PDB file of C-alpha atoms in Angstrom:
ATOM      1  CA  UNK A   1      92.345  55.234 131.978  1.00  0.00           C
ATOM      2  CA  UNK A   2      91.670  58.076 133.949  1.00  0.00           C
ATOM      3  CA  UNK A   3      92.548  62.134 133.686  1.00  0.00           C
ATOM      4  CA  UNK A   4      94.459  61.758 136.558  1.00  0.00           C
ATOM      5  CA  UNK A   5      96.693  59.225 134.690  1.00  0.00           C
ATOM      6  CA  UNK A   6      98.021  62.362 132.112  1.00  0.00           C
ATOM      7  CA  UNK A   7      98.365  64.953 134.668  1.00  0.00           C
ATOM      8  CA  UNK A   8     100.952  67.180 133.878  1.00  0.00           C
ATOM      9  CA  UNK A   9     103.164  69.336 135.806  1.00  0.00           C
ATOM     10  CA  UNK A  10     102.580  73.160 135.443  1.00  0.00           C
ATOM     11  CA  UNK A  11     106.711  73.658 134.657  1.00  0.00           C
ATOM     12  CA  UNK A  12     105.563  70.798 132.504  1.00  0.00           C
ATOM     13  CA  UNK A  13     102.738  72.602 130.693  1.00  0.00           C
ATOM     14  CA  UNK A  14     104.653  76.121 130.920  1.00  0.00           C
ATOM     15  CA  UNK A  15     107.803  74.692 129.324  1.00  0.00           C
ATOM     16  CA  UNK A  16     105.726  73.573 126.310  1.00  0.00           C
ATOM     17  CA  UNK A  17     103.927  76.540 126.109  1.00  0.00           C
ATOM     18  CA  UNK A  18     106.933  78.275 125.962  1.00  0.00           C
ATOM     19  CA  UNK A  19     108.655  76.113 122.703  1.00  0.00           C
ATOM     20  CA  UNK A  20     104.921  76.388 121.424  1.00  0.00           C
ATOM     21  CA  UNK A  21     105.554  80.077 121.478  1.00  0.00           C
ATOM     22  CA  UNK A  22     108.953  80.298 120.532  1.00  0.00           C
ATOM     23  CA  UNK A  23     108.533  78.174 116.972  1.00  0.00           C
ATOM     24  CA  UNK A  24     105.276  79.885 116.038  1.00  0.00           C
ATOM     25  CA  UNK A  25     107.099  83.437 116.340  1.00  0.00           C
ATOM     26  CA  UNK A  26     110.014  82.256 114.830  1.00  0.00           C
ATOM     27  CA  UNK A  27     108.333  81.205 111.600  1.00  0.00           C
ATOM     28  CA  UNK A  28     106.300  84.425 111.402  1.00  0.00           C
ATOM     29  CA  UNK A  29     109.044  86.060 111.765  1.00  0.00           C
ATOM     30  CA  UNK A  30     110.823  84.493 108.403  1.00  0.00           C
ATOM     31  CA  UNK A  31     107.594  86.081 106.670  1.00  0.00           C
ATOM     32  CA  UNK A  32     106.481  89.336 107.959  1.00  0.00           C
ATOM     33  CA  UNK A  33     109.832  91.091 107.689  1.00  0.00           C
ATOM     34  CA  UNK A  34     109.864  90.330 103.724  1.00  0.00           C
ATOM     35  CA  UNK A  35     106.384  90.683 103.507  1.00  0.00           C
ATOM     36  CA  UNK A  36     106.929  94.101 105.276  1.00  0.00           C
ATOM     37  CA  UNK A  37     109.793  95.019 103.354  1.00  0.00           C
ATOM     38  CA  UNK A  38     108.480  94.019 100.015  1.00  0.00           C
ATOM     39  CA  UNK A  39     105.525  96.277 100.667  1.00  0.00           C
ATOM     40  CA  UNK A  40     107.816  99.535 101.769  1.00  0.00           C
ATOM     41  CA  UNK A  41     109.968  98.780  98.334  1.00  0.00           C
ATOM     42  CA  UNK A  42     106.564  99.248  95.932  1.00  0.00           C
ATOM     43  CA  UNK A  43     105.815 102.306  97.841  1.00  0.00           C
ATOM     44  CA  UNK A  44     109.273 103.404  96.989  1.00  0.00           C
ATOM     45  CA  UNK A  45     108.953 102.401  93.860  1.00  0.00           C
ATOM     46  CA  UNK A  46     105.280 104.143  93.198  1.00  0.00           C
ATOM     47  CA  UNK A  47     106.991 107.403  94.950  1.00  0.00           C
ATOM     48  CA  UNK A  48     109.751 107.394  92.072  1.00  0.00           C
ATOM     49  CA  UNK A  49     107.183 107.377  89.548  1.00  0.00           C
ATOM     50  CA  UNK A  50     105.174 110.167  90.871  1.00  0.00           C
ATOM     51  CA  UNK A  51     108.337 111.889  90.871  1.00  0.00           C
ATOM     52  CA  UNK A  52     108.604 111.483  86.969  1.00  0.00           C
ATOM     53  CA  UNK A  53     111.567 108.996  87.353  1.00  0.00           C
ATOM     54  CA  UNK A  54     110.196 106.992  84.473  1.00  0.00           C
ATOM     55  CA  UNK A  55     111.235 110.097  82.045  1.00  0.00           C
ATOM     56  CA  UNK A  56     114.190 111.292  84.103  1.00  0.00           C
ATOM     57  CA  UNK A  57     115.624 108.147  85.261  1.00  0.00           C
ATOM     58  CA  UNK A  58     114.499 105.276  83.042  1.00  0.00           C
ATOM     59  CA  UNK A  59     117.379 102.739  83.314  1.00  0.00           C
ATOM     60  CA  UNK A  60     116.896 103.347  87.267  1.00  0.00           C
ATOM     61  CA  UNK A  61     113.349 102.992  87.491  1.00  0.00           C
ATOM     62  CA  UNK A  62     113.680  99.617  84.785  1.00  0.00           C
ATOM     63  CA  UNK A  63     116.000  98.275  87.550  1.00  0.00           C
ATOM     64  CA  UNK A  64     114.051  99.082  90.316  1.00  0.00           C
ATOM     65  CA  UNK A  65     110.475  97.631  88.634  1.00  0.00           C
ATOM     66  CA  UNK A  66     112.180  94.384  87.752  1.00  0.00           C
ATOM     67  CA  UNK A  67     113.738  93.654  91.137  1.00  0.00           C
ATOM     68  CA  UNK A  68     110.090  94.136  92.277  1.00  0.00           C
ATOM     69  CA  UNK A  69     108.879  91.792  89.981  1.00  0.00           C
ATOM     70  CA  UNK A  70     111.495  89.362  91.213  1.00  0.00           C
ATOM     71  CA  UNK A  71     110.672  90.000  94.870  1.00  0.00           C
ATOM     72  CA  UNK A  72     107.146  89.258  94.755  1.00  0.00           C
ATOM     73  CA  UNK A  73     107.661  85.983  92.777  1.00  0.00           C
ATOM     74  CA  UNK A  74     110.233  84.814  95.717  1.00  0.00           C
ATOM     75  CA  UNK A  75     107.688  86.283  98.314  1.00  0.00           C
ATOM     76  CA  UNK A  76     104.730  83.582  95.878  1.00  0.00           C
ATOM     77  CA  UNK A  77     107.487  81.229  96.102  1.00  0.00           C
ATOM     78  CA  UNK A  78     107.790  81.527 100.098  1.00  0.00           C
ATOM     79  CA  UNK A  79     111.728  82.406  99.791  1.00  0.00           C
ATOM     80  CA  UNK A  80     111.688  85.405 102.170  1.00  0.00           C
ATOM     81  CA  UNK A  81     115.282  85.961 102.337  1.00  0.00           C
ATOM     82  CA  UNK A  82     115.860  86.721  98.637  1.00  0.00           C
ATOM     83  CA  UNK A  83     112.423  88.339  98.566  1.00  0.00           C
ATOM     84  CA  UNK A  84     113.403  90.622 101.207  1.00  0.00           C
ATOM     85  CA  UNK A  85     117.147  91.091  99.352  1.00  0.00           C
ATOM     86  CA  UNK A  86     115.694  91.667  95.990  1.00  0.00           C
ATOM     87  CA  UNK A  87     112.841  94.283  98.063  1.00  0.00           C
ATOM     88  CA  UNK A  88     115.859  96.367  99.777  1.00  0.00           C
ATOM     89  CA  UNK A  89     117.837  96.141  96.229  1.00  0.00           C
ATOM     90  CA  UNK A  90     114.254  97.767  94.455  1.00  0.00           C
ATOM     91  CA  UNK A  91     114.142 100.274  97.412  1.00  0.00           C
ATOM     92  CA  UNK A  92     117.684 101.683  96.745  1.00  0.00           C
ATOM     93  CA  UNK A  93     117.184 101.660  92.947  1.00  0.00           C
ATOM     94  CA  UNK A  94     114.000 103.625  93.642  1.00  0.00           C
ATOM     95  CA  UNK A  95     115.390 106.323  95.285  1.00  0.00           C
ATOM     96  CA  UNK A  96     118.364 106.525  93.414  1.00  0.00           C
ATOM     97  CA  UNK A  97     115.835 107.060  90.551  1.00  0.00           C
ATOM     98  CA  UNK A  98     113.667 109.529  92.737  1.00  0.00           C
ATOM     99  CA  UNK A  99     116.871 111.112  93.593  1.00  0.00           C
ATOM    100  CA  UNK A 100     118.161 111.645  89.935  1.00  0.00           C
ATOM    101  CA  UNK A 101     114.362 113.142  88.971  1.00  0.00           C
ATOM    102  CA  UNK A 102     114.357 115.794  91.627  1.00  0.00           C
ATOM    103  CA  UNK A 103     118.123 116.245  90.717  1.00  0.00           C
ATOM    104  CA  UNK A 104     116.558 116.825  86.843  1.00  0.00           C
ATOM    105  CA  UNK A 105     114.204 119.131  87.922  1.00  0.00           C
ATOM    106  CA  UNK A 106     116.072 121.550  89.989  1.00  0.00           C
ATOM    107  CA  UNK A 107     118.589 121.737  87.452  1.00  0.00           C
ATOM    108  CA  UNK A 108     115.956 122.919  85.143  1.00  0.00           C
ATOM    109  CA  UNK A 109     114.161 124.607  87.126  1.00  0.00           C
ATOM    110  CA  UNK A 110     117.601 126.432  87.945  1.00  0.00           C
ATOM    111  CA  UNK A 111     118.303 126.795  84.267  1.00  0.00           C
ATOM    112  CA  UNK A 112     115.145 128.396  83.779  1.00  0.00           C
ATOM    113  CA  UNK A 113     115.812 130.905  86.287  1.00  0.00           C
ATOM    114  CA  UNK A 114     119.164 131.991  85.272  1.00  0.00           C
ATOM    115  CA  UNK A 115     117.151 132.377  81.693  1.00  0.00           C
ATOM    116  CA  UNK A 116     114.920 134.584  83.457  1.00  0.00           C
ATOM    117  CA  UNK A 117     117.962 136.899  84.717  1.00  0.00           C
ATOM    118  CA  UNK A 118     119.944 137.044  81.683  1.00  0.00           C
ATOM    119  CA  UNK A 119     116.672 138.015  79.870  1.00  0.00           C
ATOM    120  CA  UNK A 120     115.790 141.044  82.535  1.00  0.00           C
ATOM    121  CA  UNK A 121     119.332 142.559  82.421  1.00  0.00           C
ATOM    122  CA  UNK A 122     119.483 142.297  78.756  1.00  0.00           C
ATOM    123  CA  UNK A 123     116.193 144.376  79.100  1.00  0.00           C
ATOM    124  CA  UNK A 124     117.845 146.609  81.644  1.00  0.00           C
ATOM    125  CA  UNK A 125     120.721 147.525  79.965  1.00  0.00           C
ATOM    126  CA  UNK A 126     118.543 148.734  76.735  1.00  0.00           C
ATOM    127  CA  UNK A 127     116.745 150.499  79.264  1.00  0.00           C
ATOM    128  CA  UNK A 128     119.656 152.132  80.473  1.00  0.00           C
ATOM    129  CA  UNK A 129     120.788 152.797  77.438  1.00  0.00           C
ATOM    130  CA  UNK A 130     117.633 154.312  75.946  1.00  0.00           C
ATOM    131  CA  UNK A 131     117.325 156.955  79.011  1.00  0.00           C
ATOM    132  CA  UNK A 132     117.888 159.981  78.016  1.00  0.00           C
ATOM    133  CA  UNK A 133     121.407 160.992  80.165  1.00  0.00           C
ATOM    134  CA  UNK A 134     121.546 163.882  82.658  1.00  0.00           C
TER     135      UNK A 134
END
């Protein structure tokens, strides 16, 4: 046998190039999104707790920090779709816990204020009511 005997045709060669192409980017595709997505939940999940969501928002941040745990173990276990649900799930926990945080701290940081104000027109009134009237 000869290379002439397995010549191919080039629509041949192309078409099988093609399906080559096709399945290879189809079963990248199954990982990389949950890979991708499991990777954009920690950072949600790491931005909540520089936001002091562990303090403010513990049952939040417990929720979100589990479903991470989960996530990764489906990612190890090479099932992307629940890694990638469980990922999205985290993410929304996250910044519902982020959310509730920054909530906590403008209140405060309102209530602190208003403090502030009650405190200087207490101290204005005794002013007022110390100066000598004309």
């Amino acid at each position: 046998m000869t290379n002439r005997d397995f010549k191919i045709s080039p629509l041949a060669a192309f078409a099988a190039c093609a399906t080559a192409i096709v399945l290879m980017t189809g079963c990248s595709s199954l990982k990389t999104p949950a890979t991708a997505d499991v990777a954009v939940s920690r950072a949600a999940v790491d931005n909540a707790a520089s936001a002091g969501a562990a303090d403010l928002a513990p049952d939040e941040m417990r929720s979100a920090r589990e479903k991470m745990r989960m996530a990764n173990q489906a990612l190890k276990d090479r099932d992307y779709k629940t890694a990638r649900d469980l990922a999205d799930q985290a993410q929304a926990d996250a910044k519902l816990a982020q959310s509730k945080a920054n909530s906590a701290k403008a209140t405060s940081a309102a209530d602190e204020i208003n403090e502030n104000i009650r405190v200087m027109r207490e101290e204005l009134d005794r002013a007022n009511q110390q100066a000598p009237k004309q």
